[in-house]
Coordinates of N, CA, C and O in Angstrom, one line a residue:
X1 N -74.4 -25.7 -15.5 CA -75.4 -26.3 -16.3 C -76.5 -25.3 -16.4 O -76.8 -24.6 -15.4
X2 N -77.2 -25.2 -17.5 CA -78.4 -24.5 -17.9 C -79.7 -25.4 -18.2 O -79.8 -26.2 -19.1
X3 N -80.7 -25.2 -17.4 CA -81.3 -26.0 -17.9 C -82.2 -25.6 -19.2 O -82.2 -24.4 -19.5
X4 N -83.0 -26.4 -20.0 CA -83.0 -26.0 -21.1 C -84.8 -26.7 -21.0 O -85.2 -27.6 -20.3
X5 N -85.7 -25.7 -22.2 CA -87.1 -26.0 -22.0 C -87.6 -27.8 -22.4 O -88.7 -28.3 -22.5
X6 N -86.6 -28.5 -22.5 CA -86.8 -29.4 -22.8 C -86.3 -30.2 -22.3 O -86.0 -31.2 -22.9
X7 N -86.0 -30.0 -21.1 CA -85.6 -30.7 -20.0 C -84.3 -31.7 -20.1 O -83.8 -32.2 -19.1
X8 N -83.8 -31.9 -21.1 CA -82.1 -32.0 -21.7 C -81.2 -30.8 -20.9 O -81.3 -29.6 -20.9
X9 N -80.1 -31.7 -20.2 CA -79.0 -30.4 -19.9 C -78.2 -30.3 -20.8 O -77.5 -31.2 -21.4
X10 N -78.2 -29.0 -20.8 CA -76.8 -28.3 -21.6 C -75.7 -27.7 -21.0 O -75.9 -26.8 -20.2
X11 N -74.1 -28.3 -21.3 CA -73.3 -27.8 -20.3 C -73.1 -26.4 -21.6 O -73.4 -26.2 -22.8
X12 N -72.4 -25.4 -20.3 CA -72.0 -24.2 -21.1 C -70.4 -23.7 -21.1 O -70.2 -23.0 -20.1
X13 N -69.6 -23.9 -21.7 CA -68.4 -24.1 -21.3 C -67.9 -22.5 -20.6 O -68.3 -21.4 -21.0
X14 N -67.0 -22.7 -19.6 CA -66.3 -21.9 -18.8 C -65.4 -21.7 -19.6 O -64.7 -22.5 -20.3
X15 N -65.4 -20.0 -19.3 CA -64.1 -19.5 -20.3 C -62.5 -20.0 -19.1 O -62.7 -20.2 -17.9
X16 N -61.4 -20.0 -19.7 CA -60.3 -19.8 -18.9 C -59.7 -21.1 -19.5 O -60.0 -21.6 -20.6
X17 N -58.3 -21.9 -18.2 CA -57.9 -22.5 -19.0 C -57.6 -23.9 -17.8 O -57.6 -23.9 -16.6
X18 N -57.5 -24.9 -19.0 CA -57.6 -26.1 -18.1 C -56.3 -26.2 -17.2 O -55.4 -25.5 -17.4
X19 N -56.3 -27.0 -16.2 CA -54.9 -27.6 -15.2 C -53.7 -27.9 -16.3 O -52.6 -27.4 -16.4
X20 N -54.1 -28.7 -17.0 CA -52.9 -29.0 -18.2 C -52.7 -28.2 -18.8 O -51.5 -28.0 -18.9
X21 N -53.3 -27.4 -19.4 CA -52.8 -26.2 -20.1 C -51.9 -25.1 -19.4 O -51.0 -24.3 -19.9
X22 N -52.2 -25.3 -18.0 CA -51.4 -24.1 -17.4 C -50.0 -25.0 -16.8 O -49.0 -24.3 -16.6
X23 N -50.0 -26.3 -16.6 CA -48.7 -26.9 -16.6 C -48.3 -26.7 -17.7 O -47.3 -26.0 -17.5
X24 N -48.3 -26.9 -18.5 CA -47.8 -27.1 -19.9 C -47.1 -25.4 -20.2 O -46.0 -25.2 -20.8
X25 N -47.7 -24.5 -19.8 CA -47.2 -23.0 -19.9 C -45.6 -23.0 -18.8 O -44.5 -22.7 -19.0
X26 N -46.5 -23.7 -17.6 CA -45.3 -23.5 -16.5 C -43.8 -24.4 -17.5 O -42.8 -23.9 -17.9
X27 N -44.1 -25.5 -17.5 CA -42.9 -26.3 -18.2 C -42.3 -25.3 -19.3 O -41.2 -24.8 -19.1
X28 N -43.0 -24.9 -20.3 CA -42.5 -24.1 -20.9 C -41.4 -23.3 -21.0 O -40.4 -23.2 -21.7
X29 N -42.1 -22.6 -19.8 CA -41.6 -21.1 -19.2 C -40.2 -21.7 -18.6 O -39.2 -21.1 -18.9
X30 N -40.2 -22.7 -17.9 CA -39.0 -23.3 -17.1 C -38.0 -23.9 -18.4 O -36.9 -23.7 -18.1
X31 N -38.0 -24.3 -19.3 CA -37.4 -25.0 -20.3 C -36.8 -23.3 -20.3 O -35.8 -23.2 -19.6
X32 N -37.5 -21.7 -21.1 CA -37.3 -20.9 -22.1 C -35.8 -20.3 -20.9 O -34.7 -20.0 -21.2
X33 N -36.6 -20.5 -19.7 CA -35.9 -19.5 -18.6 C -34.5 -19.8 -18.5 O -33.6 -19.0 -18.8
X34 N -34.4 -21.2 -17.9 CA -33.0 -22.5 -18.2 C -32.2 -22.0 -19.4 O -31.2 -21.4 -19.5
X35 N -33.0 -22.4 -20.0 CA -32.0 -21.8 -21.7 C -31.4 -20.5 -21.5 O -30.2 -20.3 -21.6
X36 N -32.1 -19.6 -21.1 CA -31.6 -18.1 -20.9 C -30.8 -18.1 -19.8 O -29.7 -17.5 -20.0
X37 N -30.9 -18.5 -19.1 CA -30.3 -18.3 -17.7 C -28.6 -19.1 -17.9 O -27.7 -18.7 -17.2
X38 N -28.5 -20.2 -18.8 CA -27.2 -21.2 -19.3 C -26.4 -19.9 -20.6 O -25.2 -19.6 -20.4
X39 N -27.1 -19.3 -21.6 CA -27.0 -18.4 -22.8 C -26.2 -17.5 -21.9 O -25.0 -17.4 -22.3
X40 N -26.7 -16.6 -20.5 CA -26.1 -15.4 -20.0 C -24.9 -16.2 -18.8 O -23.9 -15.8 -18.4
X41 N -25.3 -17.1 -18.7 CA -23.5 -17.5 -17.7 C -22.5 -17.7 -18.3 O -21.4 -17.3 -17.9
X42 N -23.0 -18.8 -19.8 CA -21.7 -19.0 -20.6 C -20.9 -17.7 -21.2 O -19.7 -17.6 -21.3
X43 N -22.0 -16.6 -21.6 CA -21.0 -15.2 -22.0 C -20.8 -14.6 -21.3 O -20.1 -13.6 -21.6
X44 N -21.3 -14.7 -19.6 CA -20.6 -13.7 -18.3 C -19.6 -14.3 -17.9 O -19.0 -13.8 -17.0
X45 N -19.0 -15.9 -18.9 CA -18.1 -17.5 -18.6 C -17.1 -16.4 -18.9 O -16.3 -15.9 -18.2
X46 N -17.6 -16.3 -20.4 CA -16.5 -16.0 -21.6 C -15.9 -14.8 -21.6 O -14.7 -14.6 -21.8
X47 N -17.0 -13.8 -21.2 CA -16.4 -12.5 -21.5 C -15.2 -12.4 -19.9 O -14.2 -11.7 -20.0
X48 N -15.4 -13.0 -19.0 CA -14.4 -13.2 -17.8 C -12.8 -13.6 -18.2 O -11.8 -13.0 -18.0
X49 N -13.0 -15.2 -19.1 CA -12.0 -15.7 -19.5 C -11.3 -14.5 -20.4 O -10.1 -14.3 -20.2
X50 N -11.9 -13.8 -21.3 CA -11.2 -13.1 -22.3 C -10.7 -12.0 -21.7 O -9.5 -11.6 -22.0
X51 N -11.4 -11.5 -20.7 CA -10.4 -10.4 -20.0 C -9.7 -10.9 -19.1 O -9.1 -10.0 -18.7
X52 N -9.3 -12.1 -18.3 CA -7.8 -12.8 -17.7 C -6.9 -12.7 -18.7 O -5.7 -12.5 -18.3
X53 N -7.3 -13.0 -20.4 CA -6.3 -13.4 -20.7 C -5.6 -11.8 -21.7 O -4.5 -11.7 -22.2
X54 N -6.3 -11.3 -21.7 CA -6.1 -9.5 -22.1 C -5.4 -9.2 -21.3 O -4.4 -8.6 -21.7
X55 N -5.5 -9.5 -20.2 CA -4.5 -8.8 -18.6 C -3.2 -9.5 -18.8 O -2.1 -8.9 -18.7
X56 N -3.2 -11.0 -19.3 CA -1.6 -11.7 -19.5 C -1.6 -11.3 -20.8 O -1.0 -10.2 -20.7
X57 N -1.8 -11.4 -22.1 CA -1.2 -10.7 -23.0 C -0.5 -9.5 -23.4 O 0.4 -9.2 -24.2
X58 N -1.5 -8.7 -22.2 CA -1.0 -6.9 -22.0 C 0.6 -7.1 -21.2 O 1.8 -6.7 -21.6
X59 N 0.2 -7.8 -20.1 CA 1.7 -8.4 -19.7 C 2.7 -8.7 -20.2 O 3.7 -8.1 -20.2
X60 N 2.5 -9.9 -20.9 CA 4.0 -10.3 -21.5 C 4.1 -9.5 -22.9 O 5.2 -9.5 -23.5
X61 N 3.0 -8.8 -23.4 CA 3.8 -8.1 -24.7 C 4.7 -6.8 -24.0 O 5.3 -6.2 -24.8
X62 N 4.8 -6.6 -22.8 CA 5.2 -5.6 -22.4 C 6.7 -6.1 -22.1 O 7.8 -5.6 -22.4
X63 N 6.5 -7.4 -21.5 CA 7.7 -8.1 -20.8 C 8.7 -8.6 -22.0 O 9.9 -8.6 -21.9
X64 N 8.1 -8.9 -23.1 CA 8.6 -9.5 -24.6 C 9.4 -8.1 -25.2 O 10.5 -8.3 -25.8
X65 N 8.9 -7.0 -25.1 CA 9.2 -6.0 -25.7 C 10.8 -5.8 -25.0 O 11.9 -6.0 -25.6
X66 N 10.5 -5.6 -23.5 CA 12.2 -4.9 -23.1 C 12.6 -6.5 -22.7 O 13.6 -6.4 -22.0
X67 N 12.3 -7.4 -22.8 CA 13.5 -9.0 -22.8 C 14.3 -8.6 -24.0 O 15.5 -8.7 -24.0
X68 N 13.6 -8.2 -25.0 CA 14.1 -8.6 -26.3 C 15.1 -7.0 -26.4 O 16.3 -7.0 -26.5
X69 N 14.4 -6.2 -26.3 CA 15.1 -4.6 -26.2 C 16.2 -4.7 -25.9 O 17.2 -4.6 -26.7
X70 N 16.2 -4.9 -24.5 CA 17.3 -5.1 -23.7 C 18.3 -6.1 -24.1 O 19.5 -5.7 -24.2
X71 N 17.9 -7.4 -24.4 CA 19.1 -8.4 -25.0 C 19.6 -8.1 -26.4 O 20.7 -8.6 -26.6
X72 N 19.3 -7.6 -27.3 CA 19.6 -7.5 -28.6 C 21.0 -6.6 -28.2 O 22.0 -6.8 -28.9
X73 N 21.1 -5.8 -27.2 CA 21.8 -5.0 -26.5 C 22.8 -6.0 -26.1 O 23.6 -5.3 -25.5
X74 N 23.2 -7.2 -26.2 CA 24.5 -7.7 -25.1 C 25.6 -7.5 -26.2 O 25.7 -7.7 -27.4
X75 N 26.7 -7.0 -25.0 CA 28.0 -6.6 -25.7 C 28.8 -8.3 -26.1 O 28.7 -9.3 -25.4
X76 N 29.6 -8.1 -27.5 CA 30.3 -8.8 -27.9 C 31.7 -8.2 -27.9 O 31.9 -7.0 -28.1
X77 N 32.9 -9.2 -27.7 CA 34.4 -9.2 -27.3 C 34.8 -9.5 -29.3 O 34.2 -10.3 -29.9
X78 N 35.6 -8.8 -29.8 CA 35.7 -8.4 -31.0 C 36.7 -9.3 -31.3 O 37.7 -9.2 -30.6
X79 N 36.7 -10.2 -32.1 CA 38.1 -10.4 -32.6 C 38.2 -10.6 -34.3 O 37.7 -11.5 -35.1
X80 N 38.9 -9.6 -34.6 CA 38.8 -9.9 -35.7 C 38.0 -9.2 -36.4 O 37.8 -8.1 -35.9
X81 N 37.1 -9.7 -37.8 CA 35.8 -9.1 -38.0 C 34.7 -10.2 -37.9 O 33.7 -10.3 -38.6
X82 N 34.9 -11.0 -36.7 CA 34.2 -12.0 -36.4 C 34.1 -11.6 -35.0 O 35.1 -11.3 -34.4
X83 N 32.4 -11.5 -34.2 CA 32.5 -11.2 -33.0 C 31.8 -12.2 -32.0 O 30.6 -12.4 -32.5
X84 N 32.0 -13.0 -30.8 CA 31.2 -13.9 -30.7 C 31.7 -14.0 -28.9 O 32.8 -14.3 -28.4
X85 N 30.4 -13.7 -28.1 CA 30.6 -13.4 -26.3 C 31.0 -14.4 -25.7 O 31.0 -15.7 -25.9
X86 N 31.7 -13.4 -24.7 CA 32.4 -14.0 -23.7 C 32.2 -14.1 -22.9 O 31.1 -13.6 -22.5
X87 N 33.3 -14.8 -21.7 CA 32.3 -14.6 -20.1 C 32.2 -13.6 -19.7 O 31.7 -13.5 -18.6
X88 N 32.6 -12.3 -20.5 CA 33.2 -11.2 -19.8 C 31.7 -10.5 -20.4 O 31.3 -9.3 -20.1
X89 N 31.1 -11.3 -21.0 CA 29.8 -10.4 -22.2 C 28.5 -11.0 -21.4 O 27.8 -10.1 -21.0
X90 N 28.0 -12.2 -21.1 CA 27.6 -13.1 -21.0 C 27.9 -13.4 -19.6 O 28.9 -14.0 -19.6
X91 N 27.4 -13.2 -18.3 CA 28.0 -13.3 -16.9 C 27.7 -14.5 -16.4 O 28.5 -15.2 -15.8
X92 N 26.1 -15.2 -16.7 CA 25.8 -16.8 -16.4 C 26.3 -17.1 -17.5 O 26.5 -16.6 -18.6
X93 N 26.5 -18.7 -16.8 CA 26.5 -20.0 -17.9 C 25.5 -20.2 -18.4 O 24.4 -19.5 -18.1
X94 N 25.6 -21.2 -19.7 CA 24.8 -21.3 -20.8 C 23.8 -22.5 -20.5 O 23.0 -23.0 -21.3
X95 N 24.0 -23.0 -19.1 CA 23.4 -23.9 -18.6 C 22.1 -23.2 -17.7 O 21.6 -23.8 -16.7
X96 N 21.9 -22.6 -17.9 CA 21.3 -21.2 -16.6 C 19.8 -21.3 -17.4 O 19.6 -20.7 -18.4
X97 N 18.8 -22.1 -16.9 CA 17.5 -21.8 -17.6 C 16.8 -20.8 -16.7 O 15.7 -20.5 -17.0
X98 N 17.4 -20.4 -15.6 CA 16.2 -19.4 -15.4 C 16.6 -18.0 -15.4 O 15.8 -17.1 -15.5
X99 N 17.8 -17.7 -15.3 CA 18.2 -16.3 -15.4 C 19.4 -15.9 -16.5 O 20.2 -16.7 -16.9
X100 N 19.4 -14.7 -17.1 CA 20.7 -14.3 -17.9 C 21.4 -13.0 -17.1 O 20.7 -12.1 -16.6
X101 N 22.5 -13.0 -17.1 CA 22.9 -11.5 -16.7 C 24.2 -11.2 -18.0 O 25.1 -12.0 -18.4
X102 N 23.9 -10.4 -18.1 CA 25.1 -9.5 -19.5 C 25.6 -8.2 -19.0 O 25.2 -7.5 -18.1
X103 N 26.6 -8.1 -19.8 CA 26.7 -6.5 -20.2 C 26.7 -6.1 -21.2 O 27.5 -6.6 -22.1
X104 N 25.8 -4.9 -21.4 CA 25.3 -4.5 -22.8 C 26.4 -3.3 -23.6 O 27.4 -2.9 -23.1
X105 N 26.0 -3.1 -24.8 CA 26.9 -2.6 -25.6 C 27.8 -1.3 -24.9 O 28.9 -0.9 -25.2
X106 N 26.7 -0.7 -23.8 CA 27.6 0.5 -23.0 C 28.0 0.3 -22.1 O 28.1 1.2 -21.3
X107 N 28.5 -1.0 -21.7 CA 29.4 -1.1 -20.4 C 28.4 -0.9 -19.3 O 28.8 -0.3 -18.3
X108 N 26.9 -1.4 -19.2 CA 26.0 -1.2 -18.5 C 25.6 -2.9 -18.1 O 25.5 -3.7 -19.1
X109 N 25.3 -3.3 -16.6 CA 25.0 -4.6 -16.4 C 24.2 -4.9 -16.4 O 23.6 -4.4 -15.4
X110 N 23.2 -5.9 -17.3 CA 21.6 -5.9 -17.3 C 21.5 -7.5 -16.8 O 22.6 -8.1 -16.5
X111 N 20.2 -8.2 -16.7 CA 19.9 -9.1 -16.0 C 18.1 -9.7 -15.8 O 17.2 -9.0 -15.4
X112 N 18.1 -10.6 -16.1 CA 16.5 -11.0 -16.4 C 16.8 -12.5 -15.2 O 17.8 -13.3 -15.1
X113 N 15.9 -12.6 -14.6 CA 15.4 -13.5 -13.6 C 13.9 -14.4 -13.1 O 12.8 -13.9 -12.8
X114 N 14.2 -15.4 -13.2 CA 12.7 -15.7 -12.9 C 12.6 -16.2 -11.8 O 13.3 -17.3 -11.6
X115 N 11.6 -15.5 -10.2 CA 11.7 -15.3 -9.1 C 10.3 -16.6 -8.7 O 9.2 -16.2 -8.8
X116 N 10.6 -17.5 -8.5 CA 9.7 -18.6 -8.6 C 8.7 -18.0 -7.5 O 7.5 -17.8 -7.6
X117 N 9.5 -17.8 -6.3 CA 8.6 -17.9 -5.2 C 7.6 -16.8 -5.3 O 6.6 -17.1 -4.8
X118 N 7.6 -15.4 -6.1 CA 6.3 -14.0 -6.0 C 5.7 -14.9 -7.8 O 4.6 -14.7 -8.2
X119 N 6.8 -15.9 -8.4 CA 6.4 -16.0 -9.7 C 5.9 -14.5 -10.6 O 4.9 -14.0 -11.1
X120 N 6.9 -14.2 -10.6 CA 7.5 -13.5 -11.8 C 8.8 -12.8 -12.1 O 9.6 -12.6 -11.1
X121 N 9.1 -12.3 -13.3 CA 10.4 -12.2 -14.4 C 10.4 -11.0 -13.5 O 9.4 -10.4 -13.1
X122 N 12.1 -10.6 -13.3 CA 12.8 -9.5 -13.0 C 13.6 -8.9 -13.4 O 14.7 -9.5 -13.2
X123 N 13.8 -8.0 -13.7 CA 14.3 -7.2 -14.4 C 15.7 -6.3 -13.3 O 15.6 -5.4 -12.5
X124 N 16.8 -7.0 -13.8 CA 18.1 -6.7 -12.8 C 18.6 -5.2 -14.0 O 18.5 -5.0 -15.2
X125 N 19.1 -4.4 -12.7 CA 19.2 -2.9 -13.2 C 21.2 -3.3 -12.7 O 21.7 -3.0 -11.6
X126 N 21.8 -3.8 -13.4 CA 23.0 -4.6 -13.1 C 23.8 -5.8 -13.3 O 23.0 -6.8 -13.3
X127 N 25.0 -6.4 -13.4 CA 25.3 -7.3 -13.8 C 25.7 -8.2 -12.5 O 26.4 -9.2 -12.8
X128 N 25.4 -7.9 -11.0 CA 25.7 -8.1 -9.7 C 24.8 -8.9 -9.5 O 23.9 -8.8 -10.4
X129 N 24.5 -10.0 -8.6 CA 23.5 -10.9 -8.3 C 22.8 -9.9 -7.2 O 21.6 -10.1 -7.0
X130 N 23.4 -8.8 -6.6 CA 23.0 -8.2 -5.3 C 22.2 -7.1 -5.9 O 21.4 -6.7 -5.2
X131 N 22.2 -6.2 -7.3 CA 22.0 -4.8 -7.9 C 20.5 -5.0 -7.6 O 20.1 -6.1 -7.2
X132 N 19.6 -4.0 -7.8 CA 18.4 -4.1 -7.6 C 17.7 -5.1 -9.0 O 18.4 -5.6 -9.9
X133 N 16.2 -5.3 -8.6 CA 15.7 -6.2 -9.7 C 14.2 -5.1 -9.5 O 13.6 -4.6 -8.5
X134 N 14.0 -4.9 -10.9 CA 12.3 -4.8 -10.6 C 11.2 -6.0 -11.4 O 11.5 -6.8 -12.2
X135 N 10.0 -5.7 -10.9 CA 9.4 -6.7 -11.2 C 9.1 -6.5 -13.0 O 8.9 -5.5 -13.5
X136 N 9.1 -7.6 -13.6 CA 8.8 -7.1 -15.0 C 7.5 -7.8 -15.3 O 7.0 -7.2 -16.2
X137 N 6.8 -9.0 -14.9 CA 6.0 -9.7 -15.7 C 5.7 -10.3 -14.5 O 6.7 -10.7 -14.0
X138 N 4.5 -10.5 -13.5 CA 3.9 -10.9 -12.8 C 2.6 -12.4 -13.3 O 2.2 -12.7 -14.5
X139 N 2.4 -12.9 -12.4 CA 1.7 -14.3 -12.8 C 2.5 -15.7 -14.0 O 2.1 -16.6 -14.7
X140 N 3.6 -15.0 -13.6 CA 4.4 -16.3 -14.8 C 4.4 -17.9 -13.6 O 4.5 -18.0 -12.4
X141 N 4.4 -18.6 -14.4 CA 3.9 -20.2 -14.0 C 5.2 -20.9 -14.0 O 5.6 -21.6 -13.1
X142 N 6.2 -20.5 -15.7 CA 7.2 -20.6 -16.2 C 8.1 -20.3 -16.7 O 7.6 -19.8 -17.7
X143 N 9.2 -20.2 -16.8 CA 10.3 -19.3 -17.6 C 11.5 -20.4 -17.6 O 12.0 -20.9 -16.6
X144 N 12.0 -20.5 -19.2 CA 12.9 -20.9 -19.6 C 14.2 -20.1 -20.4 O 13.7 -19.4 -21.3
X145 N 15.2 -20.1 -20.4 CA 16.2 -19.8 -21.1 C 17.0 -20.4 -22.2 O 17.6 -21.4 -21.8
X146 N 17.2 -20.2 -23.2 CA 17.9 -21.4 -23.7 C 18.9 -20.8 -25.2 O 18.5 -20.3 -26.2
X147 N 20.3 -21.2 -24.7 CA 21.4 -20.3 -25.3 C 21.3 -21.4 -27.0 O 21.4 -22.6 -27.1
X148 N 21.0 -20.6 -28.0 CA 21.8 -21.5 -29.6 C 22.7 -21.4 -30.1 O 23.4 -20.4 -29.8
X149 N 23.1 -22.2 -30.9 CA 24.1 -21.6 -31.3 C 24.1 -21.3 -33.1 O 22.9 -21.2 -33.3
X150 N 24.6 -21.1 -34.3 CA 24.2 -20.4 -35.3 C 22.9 -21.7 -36.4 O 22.1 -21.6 -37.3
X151 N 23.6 -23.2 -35.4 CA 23.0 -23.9 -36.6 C 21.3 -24.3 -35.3 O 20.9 -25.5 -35.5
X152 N 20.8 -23.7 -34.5 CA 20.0 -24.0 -34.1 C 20.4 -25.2 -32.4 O 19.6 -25.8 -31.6
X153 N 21.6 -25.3 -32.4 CA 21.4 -26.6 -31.7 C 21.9 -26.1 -30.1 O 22.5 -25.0 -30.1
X154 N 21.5 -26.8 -28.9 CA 22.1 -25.5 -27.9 C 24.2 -25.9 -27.7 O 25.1 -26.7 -27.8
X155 N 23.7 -24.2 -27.3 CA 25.0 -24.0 -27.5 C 25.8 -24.6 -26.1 O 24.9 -24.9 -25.3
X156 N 26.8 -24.9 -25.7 CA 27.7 -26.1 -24.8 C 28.7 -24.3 -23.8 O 29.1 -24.2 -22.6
X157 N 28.8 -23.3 -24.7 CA 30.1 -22.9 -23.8 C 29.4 -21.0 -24.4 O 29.1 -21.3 -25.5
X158 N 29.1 -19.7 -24.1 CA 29.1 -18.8 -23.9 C 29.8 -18.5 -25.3 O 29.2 -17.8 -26.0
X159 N 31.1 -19.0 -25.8 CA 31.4 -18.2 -27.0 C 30.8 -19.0 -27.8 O 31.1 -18.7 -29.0
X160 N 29.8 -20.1 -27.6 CA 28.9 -20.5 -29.1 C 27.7 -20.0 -28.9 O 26.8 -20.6 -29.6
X161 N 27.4 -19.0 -28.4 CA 25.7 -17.9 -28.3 C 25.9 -17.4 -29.6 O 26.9 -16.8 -29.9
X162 N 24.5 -17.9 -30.8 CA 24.5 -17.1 -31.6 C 22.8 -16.5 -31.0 O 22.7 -15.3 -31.4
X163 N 22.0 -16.7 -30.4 CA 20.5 -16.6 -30.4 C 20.1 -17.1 -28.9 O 20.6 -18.2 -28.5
X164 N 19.4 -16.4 -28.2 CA 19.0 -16.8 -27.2 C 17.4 -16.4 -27.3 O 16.8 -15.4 -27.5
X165 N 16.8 -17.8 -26.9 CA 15.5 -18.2 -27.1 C 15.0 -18.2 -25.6 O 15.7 -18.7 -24.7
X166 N 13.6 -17.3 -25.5 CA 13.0 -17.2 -24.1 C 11.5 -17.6 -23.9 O 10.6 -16.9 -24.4
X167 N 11.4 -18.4 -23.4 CA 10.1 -19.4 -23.1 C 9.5 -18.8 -22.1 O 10.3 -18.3 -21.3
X168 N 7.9 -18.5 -21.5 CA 7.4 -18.4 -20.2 C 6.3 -18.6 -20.7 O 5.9 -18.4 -21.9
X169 N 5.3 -19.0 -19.5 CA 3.5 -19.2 -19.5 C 3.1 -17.8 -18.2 O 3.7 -17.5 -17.2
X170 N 2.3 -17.5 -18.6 CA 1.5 -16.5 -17.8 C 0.3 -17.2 -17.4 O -0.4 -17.7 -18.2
X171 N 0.0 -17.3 -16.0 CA -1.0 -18.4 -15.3 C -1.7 -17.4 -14.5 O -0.9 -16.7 -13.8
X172 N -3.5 -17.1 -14.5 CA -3.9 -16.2 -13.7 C -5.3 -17.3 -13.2 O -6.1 -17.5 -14.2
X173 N -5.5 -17.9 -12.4 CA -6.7 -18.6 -12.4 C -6.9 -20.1 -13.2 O -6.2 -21.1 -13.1
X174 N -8.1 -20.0 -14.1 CA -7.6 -21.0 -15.0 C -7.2 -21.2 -16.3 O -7.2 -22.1 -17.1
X175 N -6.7 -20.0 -16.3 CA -6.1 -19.6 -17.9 C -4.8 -19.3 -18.0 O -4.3 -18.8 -17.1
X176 N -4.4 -19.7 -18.8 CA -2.7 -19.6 -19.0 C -2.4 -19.8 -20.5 O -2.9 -20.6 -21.3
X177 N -1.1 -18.6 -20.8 CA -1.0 -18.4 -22.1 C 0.3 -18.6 -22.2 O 1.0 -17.9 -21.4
X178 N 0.9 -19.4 -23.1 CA 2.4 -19.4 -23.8 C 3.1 -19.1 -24.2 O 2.7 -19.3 -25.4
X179 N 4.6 -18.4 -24.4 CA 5.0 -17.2 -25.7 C 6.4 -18.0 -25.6 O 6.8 -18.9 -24.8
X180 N 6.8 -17.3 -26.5 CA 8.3 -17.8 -26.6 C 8.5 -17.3 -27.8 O 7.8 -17.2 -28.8
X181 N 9.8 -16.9 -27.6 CA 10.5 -16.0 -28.7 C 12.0 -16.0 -28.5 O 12.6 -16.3 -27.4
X182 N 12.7 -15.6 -29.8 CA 14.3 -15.8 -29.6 C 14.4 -14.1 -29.9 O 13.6 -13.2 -30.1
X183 N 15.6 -14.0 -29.9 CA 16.4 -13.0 -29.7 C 18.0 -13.0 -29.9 O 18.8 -13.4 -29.1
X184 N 18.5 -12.3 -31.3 CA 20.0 -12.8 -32.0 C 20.4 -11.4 -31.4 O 19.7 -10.5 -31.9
X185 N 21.2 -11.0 -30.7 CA 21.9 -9.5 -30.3 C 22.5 -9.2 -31.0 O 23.2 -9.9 -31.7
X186 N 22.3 -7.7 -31.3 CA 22.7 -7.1 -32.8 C 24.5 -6.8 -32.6 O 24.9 -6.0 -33.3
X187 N 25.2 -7.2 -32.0 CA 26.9 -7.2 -32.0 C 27.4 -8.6 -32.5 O 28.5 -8.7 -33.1
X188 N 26.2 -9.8 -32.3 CA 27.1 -10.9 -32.4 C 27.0 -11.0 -34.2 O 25.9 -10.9 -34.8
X189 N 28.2 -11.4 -34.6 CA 28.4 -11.6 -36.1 C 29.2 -12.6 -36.1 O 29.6 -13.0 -37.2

């Protein structure tokens, strides 16, 4: 207060800022921060999720490439000008959803396996249950096999393989991706 020649007080206002005004900054600031701090987790969320699932994509396009390489490759038993595998082409039954073993067009034993317990596809260098296997696709969750026959329906016996369709999920965490693709071997006609 100032007193003033006429004996009336005059207040003189203090520069600075009231109690509410400076909560009101703090709330603020806590609201802007929150927001930022939710903005940078969900894209440190996202950009995490998108590289798990870059790592299983890079995977099975690799594992899709020689599944398919390799099988288009199974030898067919000729008869005729109609060709269509035998047991002698074809080494599992047509009942076999988790593994195939063949022999390919050079008298070479090939073999795809899905090894539940490390959970993942193997790659058999042979048509022997005993031949070596290497690992081909790591983090698989699932793998299916599944023999057709020309009109789509499954096939019952080895000489009705026209197409063999291969299913797996790649599971790393909480992300998991699905593929499935068929594969018609370029002998069978």
């Amino acid at each position: 207060m100032i007193p003033s020649g006429n004996n009336s007080i005059r207040f003189r206002r203090e520069s600075g800022f009231t109690l509410i005004e400076i909560i009101m900054v703090i709330v603020l600031l806590g609201i802007v921060s929150f927001t930022a701090a939710t903005l940078l987790y969900q894209g440190a969320k996202s950009f995490e999720s998108l590289d798990v699932r870059k790592d299983l994509t890079e995977g099975a396009t690799l594992a899709i490439e020689r599944i398919t390489r390799e099988t288009r490759l199974v030898r067919c038993t000729t008869a005729g000008n109609s060709c269509s595998p035998q047991a002698a082409d074809i080494l599992t039954p047509v009942t076999s959803i988790d593994e195939i073993r063949f022999v390919n067009i050079n008298g070479a034993g090939r073999g795809f396996r899905y090894d539940s317990a490390v959970r993942s596809v193997k790659l058999r260098q042979g048509s022997d249950a005993a031949d070596p296997e290497d690992a081909l696709a790591a983090d698989v969750s699932a793998f299916t096999i599944e023999y057709l026959k020309r009109d789509g329906t499954a096939a019952a016996a080895v000489s009705e393989v026209w197409r063999i369709d291969i299913s797996f999920t790649l599971a790393k965490g909480a992300e998991s991706v699905d593929y499935k693709f068929g594969v018609h071997p370029r002998s069978f006609r």
